[in-house]
Each structure stands twice: as C-alpha cells, then as structure tokens.
mmCIF file of C-alpha atoms and ligand atoms in Angstrom:
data_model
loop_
_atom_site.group_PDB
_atom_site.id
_atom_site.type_symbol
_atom_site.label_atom_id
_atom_site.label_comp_id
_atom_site.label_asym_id
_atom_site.label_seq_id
_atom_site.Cartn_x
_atom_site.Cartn_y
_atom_site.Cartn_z
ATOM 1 C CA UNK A 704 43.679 -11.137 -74.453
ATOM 2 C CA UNK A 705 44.256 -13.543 -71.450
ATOM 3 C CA UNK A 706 45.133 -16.976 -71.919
ATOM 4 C CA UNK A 707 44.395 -20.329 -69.986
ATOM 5 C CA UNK A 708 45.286 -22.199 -67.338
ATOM 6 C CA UNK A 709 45.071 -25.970 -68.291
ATOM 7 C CA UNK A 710 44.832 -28.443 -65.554
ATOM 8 C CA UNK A 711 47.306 -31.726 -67.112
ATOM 9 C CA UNK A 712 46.762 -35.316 -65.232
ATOM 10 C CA UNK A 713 50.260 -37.741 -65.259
ATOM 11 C CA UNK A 714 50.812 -41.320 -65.110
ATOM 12 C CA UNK A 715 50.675 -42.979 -61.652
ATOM 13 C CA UNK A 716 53.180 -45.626 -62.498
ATOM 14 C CA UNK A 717 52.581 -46.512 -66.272
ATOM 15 C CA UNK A 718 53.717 -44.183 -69.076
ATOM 16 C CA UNK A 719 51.453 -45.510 -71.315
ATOM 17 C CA UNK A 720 48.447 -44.050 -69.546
ATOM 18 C CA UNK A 721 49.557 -40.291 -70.919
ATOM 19 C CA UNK A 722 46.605 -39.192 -73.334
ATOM 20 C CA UNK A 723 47.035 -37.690 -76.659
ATOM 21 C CA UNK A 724 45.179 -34.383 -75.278
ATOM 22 C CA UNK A 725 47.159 -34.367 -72.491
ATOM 23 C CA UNK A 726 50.637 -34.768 -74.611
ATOM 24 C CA UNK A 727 49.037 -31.931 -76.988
ATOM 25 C CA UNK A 728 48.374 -29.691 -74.219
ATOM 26 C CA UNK A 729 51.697 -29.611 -73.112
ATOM 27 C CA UNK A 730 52.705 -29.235 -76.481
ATOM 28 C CA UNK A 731 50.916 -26.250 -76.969
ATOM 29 C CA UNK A 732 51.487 -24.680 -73.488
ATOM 30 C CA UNK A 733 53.941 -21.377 -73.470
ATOM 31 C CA UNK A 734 54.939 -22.912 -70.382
ATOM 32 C CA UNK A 735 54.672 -25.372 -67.896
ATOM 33 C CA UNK A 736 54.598 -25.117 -63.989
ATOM 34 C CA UNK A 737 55.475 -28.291 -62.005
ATOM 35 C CA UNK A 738 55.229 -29.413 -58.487
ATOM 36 C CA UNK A 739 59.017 -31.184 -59.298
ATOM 37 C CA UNK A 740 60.636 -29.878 -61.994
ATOM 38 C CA UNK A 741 63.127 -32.453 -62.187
ATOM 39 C CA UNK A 742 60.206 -35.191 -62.007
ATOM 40 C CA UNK A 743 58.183 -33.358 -65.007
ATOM 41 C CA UNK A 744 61.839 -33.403 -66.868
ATOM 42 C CA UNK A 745 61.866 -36.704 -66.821
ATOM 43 C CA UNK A 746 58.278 -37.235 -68.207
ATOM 44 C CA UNK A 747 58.973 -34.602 -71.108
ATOM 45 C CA UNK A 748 62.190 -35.819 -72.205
ATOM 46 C CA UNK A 749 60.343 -39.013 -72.470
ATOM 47 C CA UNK A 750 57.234 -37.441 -74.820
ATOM 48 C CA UNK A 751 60.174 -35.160 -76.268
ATOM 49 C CA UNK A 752 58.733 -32.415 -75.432
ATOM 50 C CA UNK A 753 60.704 -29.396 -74.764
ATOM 51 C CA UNK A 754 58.891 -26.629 -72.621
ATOM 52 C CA UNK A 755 59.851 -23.994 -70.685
ATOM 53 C CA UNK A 756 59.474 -24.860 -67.051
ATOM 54 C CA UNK A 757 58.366 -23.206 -63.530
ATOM 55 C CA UNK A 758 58.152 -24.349 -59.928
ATOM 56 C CA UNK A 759 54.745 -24.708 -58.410
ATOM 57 C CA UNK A 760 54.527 -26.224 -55.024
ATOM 58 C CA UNK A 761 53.330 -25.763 -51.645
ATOM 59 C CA UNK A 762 56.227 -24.026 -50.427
ATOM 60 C CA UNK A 763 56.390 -20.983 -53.354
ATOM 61 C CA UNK A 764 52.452 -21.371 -54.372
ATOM 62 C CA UNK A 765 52.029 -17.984 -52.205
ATOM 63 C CA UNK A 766 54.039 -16.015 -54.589
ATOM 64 C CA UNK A 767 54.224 -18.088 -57.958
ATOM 65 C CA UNK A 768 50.792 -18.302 -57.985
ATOM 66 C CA UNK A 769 50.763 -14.391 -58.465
ATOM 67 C CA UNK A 770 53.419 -14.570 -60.665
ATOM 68 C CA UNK A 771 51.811 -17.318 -63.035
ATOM 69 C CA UNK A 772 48.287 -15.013 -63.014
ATOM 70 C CA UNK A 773 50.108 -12.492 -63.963
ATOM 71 C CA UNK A 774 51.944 -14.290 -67.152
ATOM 72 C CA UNK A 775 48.773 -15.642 -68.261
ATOM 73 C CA UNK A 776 47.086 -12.644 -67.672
ATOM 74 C CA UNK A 777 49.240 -11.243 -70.340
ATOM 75 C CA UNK A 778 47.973 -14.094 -73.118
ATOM 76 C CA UNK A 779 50.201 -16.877 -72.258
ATOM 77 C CA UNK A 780 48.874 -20.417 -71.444
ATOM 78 C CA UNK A 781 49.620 -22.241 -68.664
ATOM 79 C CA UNK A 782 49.763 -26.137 -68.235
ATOM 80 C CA UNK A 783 50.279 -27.026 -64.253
ATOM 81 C CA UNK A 784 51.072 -30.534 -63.594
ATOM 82 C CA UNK A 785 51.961 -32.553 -60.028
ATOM 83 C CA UNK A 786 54.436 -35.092 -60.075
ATOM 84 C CA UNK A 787 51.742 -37.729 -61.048
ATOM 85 C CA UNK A 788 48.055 -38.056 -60.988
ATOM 86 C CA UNK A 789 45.398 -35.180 -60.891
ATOM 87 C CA UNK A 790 47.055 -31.718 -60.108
ATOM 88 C CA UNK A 791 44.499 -30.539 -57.545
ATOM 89 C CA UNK A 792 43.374 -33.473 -55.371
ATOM 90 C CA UNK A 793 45.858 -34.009 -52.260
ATOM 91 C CA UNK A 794 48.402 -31.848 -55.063
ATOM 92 C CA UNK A 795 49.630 -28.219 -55.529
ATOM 93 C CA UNK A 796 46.953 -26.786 -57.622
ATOM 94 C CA UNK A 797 44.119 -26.311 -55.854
ATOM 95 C CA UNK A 798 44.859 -22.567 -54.519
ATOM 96 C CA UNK A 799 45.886 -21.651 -58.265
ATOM 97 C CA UNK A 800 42.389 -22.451 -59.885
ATOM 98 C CA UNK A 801 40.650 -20.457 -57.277
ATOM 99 C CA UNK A 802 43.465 -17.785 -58.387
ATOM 100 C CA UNK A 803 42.740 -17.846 -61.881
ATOM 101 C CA UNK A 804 38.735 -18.436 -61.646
ATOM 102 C CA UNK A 805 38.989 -14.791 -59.232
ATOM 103 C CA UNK A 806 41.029 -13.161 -61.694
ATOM 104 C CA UNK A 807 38.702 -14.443 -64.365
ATOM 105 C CA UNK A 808 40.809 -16.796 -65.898
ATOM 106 C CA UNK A 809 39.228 -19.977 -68.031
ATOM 107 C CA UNK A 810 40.381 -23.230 -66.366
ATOM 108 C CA UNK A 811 40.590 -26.425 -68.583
ATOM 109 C CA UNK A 812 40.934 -30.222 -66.667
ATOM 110 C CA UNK A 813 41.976 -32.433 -68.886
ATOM 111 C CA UNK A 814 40.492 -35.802 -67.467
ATOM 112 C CA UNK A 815 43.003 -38.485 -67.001
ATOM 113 C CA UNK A 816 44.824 -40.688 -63.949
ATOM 114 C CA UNK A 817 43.923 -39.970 -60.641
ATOM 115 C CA UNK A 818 45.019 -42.246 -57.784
ATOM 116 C CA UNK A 819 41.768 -42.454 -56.112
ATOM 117 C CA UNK A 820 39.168 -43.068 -58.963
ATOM 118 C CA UNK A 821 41.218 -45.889 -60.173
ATOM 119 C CA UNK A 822 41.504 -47.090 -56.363
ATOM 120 C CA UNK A 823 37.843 -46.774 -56.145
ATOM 121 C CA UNK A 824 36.551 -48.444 -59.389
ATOM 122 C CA UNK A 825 38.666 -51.423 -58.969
ATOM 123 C CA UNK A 826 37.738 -52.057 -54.774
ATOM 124 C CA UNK A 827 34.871 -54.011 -54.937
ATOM 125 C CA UNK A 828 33.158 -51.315 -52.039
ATOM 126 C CA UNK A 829 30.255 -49.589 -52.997
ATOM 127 C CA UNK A 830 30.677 -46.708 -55.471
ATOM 128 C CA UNK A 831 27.486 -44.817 -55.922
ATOM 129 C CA UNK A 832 28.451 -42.928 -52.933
ATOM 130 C CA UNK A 833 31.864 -41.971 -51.863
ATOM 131 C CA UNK A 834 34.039 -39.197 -49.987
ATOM 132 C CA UNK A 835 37.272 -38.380 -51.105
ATOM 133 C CA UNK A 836 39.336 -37.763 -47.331
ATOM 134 C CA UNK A 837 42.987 -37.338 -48.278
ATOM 135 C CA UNK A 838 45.563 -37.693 -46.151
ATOM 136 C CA UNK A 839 44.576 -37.815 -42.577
ATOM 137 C CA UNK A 840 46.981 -35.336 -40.109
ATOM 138 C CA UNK A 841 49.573 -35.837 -38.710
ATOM 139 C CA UNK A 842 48.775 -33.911 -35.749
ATOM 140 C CA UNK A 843 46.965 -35.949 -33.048
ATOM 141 C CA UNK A 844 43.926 -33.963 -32.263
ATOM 142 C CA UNK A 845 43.188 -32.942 -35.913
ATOM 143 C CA UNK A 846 43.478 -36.766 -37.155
ATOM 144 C CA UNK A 847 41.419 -37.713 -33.838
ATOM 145 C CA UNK A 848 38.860 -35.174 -34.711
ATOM 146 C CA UNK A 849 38.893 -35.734 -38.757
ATOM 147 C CA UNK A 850 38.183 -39.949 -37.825
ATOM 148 C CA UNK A 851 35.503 -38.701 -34.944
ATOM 149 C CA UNK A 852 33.610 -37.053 -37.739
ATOM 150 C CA UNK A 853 33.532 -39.594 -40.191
ATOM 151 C CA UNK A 854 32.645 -42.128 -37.713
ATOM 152 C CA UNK A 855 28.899 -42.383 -38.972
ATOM 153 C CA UNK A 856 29.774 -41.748 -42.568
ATOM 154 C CA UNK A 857 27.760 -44.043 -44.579
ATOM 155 C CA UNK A 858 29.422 -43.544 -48.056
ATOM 156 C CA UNK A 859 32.344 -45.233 -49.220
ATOM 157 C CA UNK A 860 35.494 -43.349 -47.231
ATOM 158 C CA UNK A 861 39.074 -42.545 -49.497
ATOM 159 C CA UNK A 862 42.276 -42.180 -47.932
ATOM 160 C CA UNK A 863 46.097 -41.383 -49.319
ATOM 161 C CA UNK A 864 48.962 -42.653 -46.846
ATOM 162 C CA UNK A 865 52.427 -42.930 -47.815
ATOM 163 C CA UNK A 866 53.827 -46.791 -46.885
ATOM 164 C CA UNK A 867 55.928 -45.902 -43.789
ATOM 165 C CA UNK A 868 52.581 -44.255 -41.927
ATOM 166 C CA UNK A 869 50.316 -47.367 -42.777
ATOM 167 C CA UNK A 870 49.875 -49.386 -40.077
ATOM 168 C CA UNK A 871 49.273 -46.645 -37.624
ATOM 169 C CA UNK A 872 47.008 -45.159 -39.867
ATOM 170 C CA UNK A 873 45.194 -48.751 -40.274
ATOM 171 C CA UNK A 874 45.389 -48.885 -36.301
ATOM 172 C CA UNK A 875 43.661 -45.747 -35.998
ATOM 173 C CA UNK A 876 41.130 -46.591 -38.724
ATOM 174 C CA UNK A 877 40.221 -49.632 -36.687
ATOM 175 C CA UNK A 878 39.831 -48.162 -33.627
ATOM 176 C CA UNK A 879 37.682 -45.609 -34.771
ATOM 177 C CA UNK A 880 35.473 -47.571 -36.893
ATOM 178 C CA UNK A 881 35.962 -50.818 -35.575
ATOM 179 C CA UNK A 882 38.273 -54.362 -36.829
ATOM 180 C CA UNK A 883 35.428 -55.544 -39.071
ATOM 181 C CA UNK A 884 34.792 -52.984 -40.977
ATOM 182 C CA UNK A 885 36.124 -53.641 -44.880
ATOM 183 C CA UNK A 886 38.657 -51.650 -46.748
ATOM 184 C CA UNK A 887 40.177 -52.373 -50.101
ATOM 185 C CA UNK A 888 44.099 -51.957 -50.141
ATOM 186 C CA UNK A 889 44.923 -50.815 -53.392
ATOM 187 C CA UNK A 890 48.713 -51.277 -54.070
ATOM 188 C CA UNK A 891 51.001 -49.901 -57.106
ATOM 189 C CA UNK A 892 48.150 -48.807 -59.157
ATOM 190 C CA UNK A 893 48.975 -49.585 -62.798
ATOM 191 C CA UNK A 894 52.636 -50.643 -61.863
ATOM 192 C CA UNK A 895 54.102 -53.815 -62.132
ATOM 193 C CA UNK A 896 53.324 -55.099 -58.890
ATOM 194 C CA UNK A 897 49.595 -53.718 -58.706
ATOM 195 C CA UNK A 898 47.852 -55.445 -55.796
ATOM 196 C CA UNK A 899 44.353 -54.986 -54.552
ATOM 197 C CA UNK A 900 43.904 -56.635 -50.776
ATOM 198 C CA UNK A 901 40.017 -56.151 -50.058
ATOM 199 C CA UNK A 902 39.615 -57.031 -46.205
ATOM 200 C CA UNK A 903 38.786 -56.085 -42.766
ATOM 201 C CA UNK A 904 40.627 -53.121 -40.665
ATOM 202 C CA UNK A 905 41.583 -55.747 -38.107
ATOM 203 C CA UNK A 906 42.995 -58.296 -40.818
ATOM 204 C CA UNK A 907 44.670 -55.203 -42.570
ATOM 205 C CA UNK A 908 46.731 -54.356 -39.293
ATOM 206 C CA UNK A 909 47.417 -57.731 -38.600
ATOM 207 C CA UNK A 910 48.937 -58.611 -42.141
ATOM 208 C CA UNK A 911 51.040 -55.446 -42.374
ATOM 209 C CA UNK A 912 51.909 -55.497 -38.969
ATOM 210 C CA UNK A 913 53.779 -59.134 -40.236
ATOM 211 C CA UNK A 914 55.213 -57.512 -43.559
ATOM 212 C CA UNK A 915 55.998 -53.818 -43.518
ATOM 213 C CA UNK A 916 54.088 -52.194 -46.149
ATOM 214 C CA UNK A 917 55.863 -50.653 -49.610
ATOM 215 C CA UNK A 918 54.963 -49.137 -52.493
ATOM 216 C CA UNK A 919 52.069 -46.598 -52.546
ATOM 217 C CA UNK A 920 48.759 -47.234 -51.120
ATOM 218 C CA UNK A 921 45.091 -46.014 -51.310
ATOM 219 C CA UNK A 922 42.655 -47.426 -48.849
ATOM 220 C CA UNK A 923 38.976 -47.739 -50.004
ATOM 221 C CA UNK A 924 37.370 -48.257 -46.266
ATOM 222 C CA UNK A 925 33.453 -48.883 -46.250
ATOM 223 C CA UNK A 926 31.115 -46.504 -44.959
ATOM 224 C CA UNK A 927 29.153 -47.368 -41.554
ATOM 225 C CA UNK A 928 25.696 -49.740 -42.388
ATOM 226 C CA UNK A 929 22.764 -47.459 -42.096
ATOM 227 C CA UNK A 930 20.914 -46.648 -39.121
ATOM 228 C CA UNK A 931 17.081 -48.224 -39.696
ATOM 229 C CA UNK A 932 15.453 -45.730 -37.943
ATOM 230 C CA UNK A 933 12.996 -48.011 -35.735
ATOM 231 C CA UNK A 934 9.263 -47.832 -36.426
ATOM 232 C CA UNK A 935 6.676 -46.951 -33.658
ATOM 233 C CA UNK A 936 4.328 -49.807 -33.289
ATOM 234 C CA UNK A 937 0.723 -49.012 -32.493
ATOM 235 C CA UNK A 938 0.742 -49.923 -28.985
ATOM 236 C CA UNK A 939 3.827 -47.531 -28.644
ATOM 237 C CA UNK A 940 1.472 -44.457 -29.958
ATOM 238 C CA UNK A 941 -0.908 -45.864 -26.980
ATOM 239 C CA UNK A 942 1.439 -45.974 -24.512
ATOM 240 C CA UNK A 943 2.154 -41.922 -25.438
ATOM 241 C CA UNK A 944 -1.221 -40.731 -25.303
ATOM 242 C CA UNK A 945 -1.632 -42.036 -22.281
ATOM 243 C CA UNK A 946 1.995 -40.802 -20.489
ATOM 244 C CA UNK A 947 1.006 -37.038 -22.088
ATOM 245 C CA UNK A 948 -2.216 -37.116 -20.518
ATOM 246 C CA UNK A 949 -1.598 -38.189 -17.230
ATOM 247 C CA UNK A 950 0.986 -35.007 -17.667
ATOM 248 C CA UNK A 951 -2.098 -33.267 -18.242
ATOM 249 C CA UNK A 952 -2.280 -33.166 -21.990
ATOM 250 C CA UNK A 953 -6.199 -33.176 -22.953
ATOM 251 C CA UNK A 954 -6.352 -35.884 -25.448
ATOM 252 C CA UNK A 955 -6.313 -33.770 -28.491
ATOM 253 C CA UNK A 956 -3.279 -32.430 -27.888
ATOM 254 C CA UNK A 957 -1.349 -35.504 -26.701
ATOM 255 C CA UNK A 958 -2.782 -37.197 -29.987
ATOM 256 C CA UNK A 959 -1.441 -34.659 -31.973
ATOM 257 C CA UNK A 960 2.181 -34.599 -30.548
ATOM 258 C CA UNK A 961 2.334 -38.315 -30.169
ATOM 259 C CA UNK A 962 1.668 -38.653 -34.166
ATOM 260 C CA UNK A 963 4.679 -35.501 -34.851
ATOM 261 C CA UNK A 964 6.990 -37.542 -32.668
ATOM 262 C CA UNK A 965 6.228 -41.118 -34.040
ATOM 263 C CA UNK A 966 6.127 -39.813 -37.462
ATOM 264 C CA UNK A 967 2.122 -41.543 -37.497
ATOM 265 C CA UNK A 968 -0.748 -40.490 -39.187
ATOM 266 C CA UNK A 969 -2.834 -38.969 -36.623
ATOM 267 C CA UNK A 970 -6.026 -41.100 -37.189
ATOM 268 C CA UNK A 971 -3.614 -44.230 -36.086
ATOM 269 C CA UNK A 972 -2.635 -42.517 -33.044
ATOM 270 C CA UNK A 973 -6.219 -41.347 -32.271
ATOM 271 C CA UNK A 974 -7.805 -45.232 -32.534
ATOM 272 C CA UNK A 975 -4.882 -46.710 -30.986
ATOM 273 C CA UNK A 976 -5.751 -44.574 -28.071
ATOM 274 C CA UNK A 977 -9.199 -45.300 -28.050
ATOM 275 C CA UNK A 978 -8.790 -49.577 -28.453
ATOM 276 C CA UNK A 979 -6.057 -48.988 -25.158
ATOM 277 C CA UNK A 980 -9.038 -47.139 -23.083
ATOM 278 C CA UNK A 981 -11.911 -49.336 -23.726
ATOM 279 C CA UNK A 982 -9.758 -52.760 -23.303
HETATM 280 N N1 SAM B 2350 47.124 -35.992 -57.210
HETATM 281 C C1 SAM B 2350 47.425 -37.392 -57.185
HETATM 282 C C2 SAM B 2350 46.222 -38.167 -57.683
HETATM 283 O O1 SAM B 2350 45.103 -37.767 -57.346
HETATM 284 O O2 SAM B 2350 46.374 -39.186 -58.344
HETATM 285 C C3 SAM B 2350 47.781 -37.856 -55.793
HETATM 286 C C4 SAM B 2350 48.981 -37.227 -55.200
HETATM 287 S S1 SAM B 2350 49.245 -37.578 -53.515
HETATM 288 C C5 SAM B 2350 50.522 -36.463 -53.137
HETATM 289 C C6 SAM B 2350 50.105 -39.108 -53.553
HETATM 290 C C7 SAM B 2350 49.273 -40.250 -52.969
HETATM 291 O O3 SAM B 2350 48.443 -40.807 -53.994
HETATM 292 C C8 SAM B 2350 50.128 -41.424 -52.500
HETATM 293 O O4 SAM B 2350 50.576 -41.249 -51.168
HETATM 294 C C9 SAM B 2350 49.153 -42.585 -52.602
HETATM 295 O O5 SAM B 2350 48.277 -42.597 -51.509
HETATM 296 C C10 SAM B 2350 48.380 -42.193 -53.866
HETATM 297 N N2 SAM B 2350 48.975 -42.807 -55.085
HETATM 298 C C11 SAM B 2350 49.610 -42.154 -56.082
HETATM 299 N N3 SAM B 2350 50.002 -43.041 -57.027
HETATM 300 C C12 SAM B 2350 49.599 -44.267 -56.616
HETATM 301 C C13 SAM B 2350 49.693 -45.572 -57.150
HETATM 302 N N4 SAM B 2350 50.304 -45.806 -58.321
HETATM 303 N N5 SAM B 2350 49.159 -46.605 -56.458
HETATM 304 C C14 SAM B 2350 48.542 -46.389 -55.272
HETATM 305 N N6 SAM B 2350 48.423 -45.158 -54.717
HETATM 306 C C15 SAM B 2350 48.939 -44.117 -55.383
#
C-alpha cells in the first residue's frame, strides 16, 4: 500500500507559529524532504525532532521528485517542507504534488503560515478579491509583459521581492500602474520588527529610495478602479437610428442593431426614434 505525501507549512519569522499538526506530521513522517536541509535542521533540532532528511529543490526536483514517488510509492510517507512558509506557493513543491496526484498519490496540506495571506489580511486593501503574482522576472521583456497584463487587473495584486530588488521593482510598479495607486508594504511578518507601510507607488519609491530597504517584503498593490461602462442616453439611440438609416438601414433593422449595441430595450430605441423624427 502507498503512502502520503504531506504538504508541512513553517514559521516565517516566529517559532511559535509551528502547529501541533504540523509538529505531529513531521513526527510521524518516515522522512522528510527539504528545500535546505541545513535550514529544516535547525527547525527540528529546535521541536527535537529527529527525521531522516532529503534534498528537494529547484535544482534536483527533476530527479528527486522521481525518486521520492518512488519511496512513497512503496508505503512510506513523505513530509516536504520549504525553508519557511507554504511549500508550494513561490517554493519547491509545486511540480511534486502534480507528481504524486499523476501517480495517484493522496496529498495532505496542512494549513499554516504563508507569507502572502498574512500580508494580505493585515493590508488594509480590499480582500474579497485578490491575485497571488509572485515574484515578477527578472528578465526585461517577461517582467514588462507580466506588469502589461495586469495593468487593468481590478482585484487586489500580490507580489514577493527580496529587499535588494525593491525599489526597481516599486519603480516599475509605478510606471506601469501609475504613482497613486496604493500598496501595503508588509515588512518582517511576525518578526520583531514587523512593519506594515500602506501608501502610494510614488510615496513607496520615494521613501525607499531615501532608506534602502531590509528585511523581507510583500507588497499588497490595489487593483485598477473599475471601468463604469457608460450608459447610452436616449437621444444617443436617436442619433443611431438615424446614422444607420441614412446608410441605408430600413428602420427596422437600424432599430434593432442600435438596441444590441446600446444594450437598450428595443421599444426605447424604437420611440426615441420616432420623438427625433416628428420634432
Ligand atoms: N512559500 C513561502 C510562503 O508562501 O510563505 C514564500 C517563499 S518565497 C521564496 C520568499 C518570499 O516570501 C520573500 O522574498 C518575501 O517576499 C516573502 N516572505 C517570506 N517571509 C516573510 C516575512 N516574514 N515577512 C515578509 N515577507 C516574507
């Protein structure tokens, strides 16, 4: 019989914020595969846990993944972790769930800290709608065309940049979406000097153009306001009807696609055309 793979969130800064399912799970693992191994040391000599340990990162995934399938295809249970946060999202992880799930493995997420939920909940943007966006490229035309595509994005936009890439990622951020658009700066999340700076993209470059960032950072950046499509007036519906049928629409007809384009009931356009031709 197979066993599992169990997906294990870590602290982001405090070691308090370790769960007792998530301390059980890796417990109860056979083994454990780790983006660092050194870094996941460090946590389980802390829990005193001792566990056997594997490599798992972007640079082996290709063949560790297979090899990890393989163990747990043989009844052993896996518990991946990243060196903190949600294995998975902007983490090694990702290409071994969709390994497992092919090969019919169960996969188990145990809920627990991820950078940009607690970002998000504590931003004071709108949260009923977001996009999680990662780290934007570092390759010119991919991060030009990645910020080109979200320039109408109306939902609440979440980005992970590492302190020495800030400002020229706020620069960019302003340029494409403009200096007055707000973003939340959220700082050290759960650490000691947690800071949350909730301003506009022009401020933001400004200030950190002053005092190089530090520490780690997600930005919370508002979506774009949303378009209010503009509503046809009567005499706009007239004005139709009459340019179609000098085109040499009968009346009918120009009615008819007036009301599709305007999104207006047809009777509207119909009488609106009528009160233009007898004043
Ligand atoms: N998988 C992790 C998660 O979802 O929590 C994220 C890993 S990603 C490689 C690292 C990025 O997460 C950092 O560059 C930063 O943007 C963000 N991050 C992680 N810990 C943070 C913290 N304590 N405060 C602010 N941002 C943090």
């Amino acid at each position: 019989m197979s066993g599992m793979l169990y997906l294990v969130p870590t602290p982001i800064g405090n070691l308090g914020d370790i769960s007792q399912r998530c301390r059980a799970t890796l417990e109860s693992a056979d083994f454990i595969a780790a983006e660092d191994t050194r870094v996941t040391l460090k946590l389980l000599n802390h829990l005193g846990i001792k566990k056997s340990l594997v490599s798992y990162y972007e640079h082996n995934k290709a063949f560790k993944g297979d090899q990890i399938v393989e163990r747990i295809l043989n009844g052993e249970t896996c518990a991946l972790v990243s060196d903190a946060g949600s294995p998975a999202i902007s983490d090694p992880g990702e290409d071994l769930v969709k390994q497992c799930a092919a090969a019919g493995i169960v996969v188990c997420a145990v809920p627990g800290p991820c950078a940009a939920i607690t970002a998000l909940s504590i931003s004071g943007q709108s949260t009923g709608r977001f996009c999680f966006e990662g780290f934007l490229s570092t390759a010119k035309k991919s991060r030009r065309s990645h910020l080109e595509s979200l320039k109408k994005e109306t939902r609440t936009m979440i980005f992970y940049e590492a302190p020495h890439k800030l400002l020229s990622t706020l620069e960019d951020l302003a340029e494409a979406f403009g200096e007055d658009r707000g973003i939340s700066l959220c700082r050290e999340l759960t650490k000691l000097h947690e800071e949350v700076v909730r301003t506009t993209l022009g401020e933001a470059v400004q200030k950190y153009a002053e005092n190089p960032p530090k520490g780690e950072f997600v930005l919370v950046v508002a979506g774009a306001p949303e378009e209010i499509p503009e509503v046809a007036t009567e005499s706009d519906a007239a004005a139709r009807v009459a340019q179609l049928m000098s085109e040499g629409l009968s009346r009918k007809d120009a009615v008819k696609q007036t009301a599709k384009e305007l999104s207006l009931p047809k009777n509207v356009v119909y009488d609106a055309a009528l009160a233009l031709d007898e004043a």
